[in-house]
Short mmCIF file of C-alpha atoms in Angstrom, two decimals:
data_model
loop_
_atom_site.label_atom_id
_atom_site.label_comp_id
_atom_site.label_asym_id
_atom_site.label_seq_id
_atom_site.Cartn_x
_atom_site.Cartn_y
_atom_site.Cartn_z
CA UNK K 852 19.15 4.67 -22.56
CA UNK K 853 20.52 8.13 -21.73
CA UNK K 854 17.60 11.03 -20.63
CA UNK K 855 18.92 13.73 -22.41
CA UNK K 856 15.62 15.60 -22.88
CA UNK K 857 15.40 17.02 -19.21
CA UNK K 858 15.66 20.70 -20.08
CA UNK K 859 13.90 23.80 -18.66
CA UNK K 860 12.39 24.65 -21.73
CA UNK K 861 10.73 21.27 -22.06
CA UNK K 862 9.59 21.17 -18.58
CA UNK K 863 7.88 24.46 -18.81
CA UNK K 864 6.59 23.52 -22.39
CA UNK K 865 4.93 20.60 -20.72
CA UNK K 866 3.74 22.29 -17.81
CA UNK K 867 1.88 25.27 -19.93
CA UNK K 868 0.11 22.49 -22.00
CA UNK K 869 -1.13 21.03 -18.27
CA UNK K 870 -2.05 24.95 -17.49
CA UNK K 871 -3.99 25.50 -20.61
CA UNK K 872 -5.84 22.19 -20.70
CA UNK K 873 -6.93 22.68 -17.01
CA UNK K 874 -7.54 26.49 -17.56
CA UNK K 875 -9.87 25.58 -20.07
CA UNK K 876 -12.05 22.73 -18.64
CA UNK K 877 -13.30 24.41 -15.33
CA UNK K 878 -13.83 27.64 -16.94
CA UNK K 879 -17.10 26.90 -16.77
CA UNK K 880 -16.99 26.77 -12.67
CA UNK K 881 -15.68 30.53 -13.14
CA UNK K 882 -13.00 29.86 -10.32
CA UNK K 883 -10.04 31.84 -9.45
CA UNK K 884 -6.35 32.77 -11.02
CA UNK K 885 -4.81 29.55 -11.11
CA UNK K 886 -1.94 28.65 -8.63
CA UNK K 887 0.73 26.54 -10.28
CA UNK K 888 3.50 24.06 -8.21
CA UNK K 889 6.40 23.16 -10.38
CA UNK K 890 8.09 20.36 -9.52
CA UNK K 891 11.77 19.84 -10.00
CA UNK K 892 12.99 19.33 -13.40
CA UNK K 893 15.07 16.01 -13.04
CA UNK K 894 15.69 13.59 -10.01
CA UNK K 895 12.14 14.32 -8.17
CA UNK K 896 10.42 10.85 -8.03
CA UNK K 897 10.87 8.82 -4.90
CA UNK K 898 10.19 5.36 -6.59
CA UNK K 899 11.28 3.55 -9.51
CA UNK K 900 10.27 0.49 -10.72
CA UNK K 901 12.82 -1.64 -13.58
CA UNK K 902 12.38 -4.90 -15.60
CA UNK K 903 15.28 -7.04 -15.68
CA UNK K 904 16.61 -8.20 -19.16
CA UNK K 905 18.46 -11.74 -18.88
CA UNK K 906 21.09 -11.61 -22.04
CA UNK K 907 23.38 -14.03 -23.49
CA UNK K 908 26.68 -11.88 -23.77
CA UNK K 909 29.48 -13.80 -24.72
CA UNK K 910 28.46 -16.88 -24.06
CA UNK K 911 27.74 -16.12 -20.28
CA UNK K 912 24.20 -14.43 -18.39
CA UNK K 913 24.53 -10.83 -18.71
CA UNK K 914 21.38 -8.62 -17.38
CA UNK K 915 20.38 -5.11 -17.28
CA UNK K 916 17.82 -2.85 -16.45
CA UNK K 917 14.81 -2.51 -18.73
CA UNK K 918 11.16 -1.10 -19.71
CA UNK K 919 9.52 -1.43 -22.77
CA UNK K 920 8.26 1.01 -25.76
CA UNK K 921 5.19 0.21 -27.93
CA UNK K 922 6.43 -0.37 -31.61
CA UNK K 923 3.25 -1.38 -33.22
CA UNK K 924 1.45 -4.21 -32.06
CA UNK K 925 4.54 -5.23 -30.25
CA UNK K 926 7.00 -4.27 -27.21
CA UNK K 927 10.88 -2.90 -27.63
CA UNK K 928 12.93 -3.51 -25.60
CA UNK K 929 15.02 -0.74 -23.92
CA UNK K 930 17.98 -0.57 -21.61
CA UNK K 931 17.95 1.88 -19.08
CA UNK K 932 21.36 2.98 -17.52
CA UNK K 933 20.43 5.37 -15.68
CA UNK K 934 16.40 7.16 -15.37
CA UNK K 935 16.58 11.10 -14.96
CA UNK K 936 13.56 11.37 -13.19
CA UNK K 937 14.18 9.34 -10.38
CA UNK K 938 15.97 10.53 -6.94
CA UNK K 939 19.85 10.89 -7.82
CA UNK K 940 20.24 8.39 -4.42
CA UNK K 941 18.03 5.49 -6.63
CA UNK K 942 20.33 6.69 -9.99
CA UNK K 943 23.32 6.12 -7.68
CA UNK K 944 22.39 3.10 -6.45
CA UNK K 945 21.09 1.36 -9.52
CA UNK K 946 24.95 0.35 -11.20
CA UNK K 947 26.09 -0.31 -8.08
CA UNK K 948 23.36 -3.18 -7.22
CA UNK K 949 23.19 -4.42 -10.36
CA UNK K 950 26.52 -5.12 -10.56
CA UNK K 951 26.88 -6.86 -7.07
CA UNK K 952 24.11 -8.83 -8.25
CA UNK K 953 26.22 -9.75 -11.62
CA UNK K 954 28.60 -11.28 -9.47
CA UNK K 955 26.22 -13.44 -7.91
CA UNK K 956 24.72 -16.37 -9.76
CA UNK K 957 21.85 -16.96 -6.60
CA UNK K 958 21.17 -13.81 -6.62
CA UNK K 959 20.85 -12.82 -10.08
CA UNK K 960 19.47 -16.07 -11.29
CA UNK K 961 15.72 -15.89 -12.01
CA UNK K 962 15.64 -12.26 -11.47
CA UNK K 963 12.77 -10.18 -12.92
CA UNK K 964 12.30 -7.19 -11.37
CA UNK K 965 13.96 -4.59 -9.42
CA UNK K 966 11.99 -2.13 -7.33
CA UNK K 967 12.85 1.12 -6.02
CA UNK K 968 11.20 3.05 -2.71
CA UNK K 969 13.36 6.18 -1.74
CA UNK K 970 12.57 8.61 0.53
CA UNK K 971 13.93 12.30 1.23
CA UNK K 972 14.99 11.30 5.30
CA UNK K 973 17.49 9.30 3.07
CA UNK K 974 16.23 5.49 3.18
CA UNK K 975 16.08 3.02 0.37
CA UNK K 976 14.34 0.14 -0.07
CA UNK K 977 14.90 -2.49 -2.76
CA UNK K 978 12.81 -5.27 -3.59
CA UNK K 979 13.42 -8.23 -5.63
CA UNK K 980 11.13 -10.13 -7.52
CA UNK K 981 12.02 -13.79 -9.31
CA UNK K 982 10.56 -16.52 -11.20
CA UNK K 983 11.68 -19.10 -8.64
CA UNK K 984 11.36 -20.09 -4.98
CA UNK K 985 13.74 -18.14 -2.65
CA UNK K 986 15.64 -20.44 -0.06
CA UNK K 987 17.76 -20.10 3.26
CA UNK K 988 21.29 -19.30 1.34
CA UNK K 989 19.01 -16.61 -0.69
CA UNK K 990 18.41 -14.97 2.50
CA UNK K 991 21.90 -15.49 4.06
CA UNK K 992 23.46 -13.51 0.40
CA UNK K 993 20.76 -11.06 0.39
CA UNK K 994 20.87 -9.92 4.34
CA UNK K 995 24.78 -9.50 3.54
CA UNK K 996 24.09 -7.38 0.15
CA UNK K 997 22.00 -4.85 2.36
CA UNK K 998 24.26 -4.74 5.03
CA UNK K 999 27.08 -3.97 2.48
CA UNK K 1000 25.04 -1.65 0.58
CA UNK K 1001 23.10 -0.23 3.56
CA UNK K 1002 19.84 -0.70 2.27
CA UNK K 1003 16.51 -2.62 3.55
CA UNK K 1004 15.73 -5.39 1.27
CA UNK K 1005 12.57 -7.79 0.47
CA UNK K 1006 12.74 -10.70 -1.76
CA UNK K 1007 9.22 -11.98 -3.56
CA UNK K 1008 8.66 -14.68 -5.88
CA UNK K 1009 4.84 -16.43 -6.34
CA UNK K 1010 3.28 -16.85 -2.72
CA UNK K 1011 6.09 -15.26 -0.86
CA UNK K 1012 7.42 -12.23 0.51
CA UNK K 1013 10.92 -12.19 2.52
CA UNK K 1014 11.47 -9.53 4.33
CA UNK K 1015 15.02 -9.20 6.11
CA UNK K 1016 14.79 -6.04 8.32
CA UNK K 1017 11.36 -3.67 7.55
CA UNK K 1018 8.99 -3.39 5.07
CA UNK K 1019 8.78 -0.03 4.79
CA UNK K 1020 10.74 3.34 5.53
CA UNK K 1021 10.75 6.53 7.01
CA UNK K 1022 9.50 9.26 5.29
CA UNK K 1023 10.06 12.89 7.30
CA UNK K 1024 8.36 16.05 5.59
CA UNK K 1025 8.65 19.83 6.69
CA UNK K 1026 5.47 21.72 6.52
CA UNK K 1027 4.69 25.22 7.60
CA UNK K 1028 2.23 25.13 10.17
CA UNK K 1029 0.97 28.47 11.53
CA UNK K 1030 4.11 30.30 10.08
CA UNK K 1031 6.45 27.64 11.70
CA UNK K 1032 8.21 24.94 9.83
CA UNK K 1033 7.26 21.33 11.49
CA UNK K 1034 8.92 18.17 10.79
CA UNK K 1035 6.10 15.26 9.84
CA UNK K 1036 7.12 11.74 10.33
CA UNK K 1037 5.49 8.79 7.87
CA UNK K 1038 5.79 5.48 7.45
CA UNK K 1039 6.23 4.24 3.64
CA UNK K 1040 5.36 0.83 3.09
CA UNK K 1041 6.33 -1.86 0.12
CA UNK K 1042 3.92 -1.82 -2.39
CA UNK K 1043 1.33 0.83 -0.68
CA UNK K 1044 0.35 4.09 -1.79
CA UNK K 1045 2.62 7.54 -1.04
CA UNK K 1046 3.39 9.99 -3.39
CA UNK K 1047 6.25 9.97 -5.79
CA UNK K 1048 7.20 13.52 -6.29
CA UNK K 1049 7.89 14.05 -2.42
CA UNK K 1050 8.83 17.65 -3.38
CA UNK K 1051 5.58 18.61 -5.08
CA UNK K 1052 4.01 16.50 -1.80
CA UNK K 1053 5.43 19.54 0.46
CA UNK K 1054 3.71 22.35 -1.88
CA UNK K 1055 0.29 20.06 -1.90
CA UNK K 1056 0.53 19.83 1.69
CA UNK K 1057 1.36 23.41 2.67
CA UNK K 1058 -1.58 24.57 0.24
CA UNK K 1059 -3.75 22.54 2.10
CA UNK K 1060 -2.65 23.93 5.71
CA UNK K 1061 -2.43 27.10 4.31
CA UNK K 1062 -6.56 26.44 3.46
CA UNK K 1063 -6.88 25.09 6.80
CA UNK K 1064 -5.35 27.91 8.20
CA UNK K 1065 -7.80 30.76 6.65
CA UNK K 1066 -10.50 28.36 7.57
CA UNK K 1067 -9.65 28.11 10.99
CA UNK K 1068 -9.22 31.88 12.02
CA UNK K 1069 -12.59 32.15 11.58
CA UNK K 1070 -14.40 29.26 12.81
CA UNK K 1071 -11.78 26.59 14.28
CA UNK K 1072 -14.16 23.22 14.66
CA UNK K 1073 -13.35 19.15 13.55
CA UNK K 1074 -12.33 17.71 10.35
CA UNK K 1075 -13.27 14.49 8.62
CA UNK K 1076 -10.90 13.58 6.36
CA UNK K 1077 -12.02 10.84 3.51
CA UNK K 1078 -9.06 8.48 1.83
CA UNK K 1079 -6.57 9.41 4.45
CA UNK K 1080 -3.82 6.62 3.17
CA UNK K 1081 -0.88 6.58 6.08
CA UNK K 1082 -1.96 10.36 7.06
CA UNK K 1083 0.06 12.06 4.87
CA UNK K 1084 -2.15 15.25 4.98
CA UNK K 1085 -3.58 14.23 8.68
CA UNK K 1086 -0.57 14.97 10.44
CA UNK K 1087 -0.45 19.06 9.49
CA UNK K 1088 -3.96 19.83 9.32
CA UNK K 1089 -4.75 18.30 12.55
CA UNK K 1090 -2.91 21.65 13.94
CA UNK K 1091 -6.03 23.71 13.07
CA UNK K 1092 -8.85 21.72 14.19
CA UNK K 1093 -10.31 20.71 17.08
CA UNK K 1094 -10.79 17.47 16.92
CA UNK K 1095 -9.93 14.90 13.23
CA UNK K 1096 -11.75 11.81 12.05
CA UNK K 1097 -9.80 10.50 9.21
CA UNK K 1098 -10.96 7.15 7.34
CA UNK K 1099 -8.82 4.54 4.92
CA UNK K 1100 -9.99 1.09 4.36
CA UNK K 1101 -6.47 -0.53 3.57
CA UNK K 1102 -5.21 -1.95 6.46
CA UNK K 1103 -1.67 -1.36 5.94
CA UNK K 1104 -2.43 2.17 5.68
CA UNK K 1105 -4.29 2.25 8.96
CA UNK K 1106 -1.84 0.56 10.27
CA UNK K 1107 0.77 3.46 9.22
CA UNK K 1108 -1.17 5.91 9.87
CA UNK K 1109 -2.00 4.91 13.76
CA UNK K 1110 1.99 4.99 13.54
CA UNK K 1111 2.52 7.80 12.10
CA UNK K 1112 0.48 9.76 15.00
CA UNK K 1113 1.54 7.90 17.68
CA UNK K 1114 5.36 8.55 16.42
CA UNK K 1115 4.46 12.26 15.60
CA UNK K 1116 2.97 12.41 19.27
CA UNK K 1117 -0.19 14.08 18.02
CA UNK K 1118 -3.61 13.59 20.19
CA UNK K 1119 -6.70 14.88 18.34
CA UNK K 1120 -6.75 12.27 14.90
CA UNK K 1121 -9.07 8.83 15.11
CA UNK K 1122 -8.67 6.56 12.85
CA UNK K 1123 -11.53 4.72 11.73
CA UNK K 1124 -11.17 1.50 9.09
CA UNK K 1125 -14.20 2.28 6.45
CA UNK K 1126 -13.82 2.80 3.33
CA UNK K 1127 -15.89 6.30 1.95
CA UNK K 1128 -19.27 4.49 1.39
CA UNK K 1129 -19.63 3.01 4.70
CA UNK K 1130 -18.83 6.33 5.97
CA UNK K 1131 -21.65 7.61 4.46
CA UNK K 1132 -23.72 4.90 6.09
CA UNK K 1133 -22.50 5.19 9.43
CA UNK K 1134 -23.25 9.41 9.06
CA UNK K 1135 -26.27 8.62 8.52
CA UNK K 1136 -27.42 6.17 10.75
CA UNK K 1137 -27.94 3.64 8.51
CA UNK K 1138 -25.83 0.85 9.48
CA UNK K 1139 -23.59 0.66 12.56
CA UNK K 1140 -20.05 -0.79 11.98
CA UNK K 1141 -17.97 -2.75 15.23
CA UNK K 1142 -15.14 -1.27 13.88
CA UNK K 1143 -16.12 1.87 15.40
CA UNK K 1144 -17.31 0.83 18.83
CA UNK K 1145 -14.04 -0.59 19.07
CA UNK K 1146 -12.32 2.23 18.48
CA UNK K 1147 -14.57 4.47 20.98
CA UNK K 1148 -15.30 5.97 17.92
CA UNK K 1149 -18.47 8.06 18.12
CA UNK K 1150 -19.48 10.10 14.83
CA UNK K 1151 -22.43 12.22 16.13
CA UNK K 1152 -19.81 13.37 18.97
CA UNK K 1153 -18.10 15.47 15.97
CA UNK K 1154 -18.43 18.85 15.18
CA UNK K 1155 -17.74 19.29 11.84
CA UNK K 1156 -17.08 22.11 9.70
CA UNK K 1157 -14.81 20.77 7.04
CA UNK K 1158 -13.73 18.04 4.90
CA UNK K 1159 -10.83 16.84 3.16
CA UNK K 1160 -10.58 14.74 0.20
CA UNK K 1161 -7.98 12.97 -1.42
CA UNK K 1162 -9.91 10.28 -3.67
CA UNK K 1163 -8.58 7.64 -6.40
CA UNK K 1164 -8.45 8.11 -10.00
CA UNK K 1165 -12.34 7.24 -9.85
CA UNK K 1166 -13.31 10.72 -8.07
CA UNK K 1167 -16.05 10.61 -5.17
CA UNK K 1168 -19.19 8.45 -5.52
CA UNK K 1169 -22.61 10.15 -5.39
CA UNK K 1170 -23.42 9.26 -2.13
CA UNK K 1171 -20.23 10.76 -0.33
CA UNK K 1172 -21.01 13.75 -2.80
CA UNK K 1173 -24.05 14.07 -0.55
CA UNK K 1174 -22.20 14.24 2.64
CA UNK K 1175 -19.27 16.79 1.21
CA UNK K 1176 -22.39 19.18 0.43
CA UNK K 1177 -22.97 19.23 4.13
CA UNK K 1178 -19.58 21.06 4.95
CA UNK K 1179 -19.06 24.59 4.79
CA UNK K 1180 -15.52 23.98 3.57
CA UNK K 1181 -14.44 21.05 1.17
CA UNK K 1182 -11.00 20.77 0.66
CA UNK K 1183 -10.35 18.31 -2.65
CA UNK K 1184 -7.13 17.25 -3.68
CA UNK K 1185 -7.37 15.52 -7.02
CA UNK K 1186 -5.21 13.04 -9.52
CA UNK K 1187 -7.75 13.07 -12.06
CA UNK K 1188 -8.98 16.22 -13.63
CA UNK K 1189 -11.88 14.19 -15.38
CA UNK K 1190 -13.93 12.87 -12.35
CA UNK K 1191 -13.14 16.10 -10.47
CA UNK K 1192 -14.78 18.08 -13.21
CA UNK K 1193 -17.78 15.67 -12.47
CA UNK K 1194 -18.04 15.75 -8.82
CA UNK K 1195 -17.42 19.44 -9.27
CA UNK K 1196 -20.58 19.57 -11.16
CA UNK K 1197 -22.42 18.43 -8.11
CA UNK K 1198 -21.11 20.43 -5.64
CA UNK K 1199 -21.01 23.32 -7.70
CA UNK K 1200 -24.77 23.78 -7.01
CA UNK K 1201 -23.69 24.25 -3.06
CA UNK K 1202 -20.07 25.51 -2.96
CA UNK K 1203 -18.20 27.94 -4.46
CA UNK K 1204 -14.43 27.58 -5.81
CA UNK K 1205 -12.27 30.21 -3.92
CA UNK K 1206 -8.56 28.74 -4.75
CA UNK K 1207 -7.50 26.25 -7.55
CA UNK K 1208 -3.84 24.58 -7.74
CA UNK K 1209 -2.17 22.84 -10.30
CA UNK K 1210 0.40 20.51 -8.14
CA UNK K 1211 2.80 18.77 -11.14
CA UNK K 1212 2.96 15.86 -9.45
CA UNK K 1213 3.83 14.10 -12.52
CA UNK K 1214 6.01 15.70 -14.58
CA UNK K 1215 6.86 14.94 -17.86
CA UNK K 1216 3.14 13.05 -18.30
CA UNK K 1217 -0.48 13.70 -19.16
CA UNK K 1218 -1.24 13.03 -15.58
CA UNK K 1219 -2.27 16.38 -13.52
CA UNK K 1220 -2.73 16.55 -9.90
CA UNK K 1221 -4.51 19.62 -8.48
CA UNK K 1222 -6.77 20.39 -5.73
CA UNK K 1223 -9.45 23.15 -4.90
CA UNK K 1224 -10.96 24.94 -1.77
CA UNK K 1225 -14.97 25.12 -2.37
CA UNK K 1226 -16.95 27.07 0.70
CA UNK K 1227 -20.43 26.90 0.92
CA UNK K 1228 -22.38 29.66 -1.27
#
């Protein structure tokens, strides 16, 4: 399948559709001239995800790369060769494994996925998912494919994961900080959560330091940050507060975010393991969690005067909604125009919008990411 439909005028025809739909649903918050993020037209997303499609070709096993396409009530079947959309180092990459894979019957026997995690520092990782038990001479073929390919690589099949070097990789982002560009560090793993349009991530990120920054000339205090993932956002804004409490209840995200500011050298985040609810417990005395203690973490010892937000598809549940409408500055960064609409409905009643984004996170999709700056009325 050949992506021949990656034109400007197609972009920008999908991205004024995005403008007017958003335009039009929070018209009723009266909020400001929409800012809009483009994102690159082809090769912007960092991971890729592929079927693979076993074939008898001539009497012997022939594969390929493959998603599907509703026809009805059933699937079609479509070969991908190469996927516009994705970073031109995963389009480069994708013959080239395939075939070295072709050449293998171990390696290619059983095969039923192929995942994809590029970053813009310039490393890949490629998993491989099968329908059958992966042994000692899998590992000895696949440790000398990455070498040869220069790659990190995990196998998976039912019950196991086989990692041969890491399982994750390094993700380094420039932000302007204070006028200054600043290179961010992160730690990408397997199967977690990080954005796939890294190049829309920088304009989502330097909006929200560029919030911080207004925020912080007059009236520098401590952030809490809600749904902080591996501290993608942490990292900058922590340069205009005092002091940041960021929370994430995946432990492989704590665990990369810890990383992340130890490797970034930064001093003034804690990270505390509770998910947003249990936040809102803890802020209010309700319940006291170990995890905290242990981490010498002490809430009332914060002085807070903002709040970021970066919450799932499912928006903010009322009870954090309660706590954000103690903050004189909310910063929300959103994936799901629907449940932000609703929260916003809420904390309309105590906050005012004073800038709205449209980050095209997505391109080419329904999907819209955006994010807003509401100060207290």
């Amino acid at each position: 399948m050949k992506h021949t439909a990656f034109t400007h005028d197609n972009y920008h025809a999908q991205l004024s559709a995005k403008i007017d739909r958003i335009t039009a649903q929070f018209a009723p918050f009266n909020p400001p001239a929409l800012e809009v993020y483009e994102s690159p037209i082809s090769h912007f997303r960092q991971r890729a995800e592929f079927r693979i499609w076993h074939t008898d070709k001539d009497g012997a096993d022939d594969m390929f790369y493959a998603m599907f396409e509703r026809d009805g009530k059933s699937k079609k079947v479509i070969k991908i060769t190469d996927f516009a959309i994705a970073s031109r180092a995963i389009n480069e990459l994708m013959p080239v494994l395939l075939n070295e894979l072709k050449q293998n019957s171990l390696l290619k026997d059983k095969l039923f996925q192929i995942d994809f995690l590029h970053t813009l520092h310039g490393q890949m990782l490629v998993t491989l998912i099968y329908h059958k038990k992966l042994d000692d001479d899998w590992q000895i073929l696949a440790k000398a494919l990455a070498d040869k390919l220069n790659i990190k690589l995990i196998g998976r099949s039912r019950g196991q994961k086989l990692v041969l070097t890491d399982d994750f990789v390094i993700e380094k982002m420039n932000v302007d900080v204070r006028g200054q560009k600043q290179a961010f560090y992160y730690q990408q793993i397997e199967g977690g959560f990080s954005q796939p349009n890294a190049h829309v991530c920088r304009h989502m990120l330097n909006f929200a330091c560029d919030v911080a920054d207004k925020i912080s000339q007059h009236d520098k205090k401590d952030l809490l940050e809600l749904y902080c993932g591996n501290a993608n956002f942490t990292l900058p804004l922590s340069g205009y507060f005092n002091q940041v409490l960021a929370t994430e209840m995946a432990k492989s995200s704590v665990n990369a975010a810890k990383w992340a500011i130890d490797y970034n050298n930064i001093n003034n985040i804690a990270i505390a393991r509770l998910s947003a609810q249990e936040f809102s417990q803890a802020y209010h005395g309700e319940r006291e969690f170990r995890r905290l203690a242990k981490s010498d973490i002490d809430i009332k010892s914060y002085d807070f005067n903002t709040v970021f937000v970066d919450p799932p598809r499912a928006g903010i549940d009322d009870e954090t909604l309660k706590i954000l409408a103690d903050f004189d500055n909310i910063i929300y960064i959103s994936c799901n125009p629907d449940t932000l609409f609703e929260n916003l409905q809420s904390l309309n009643h105590t906050h005012k919008i004073k800038r709205f984004a449209l980050f095209d996170q997505f391109a080419y999709t329904h999907h819209i990411e955006s994010g807003v700056w509401l100060a207290r009325r």
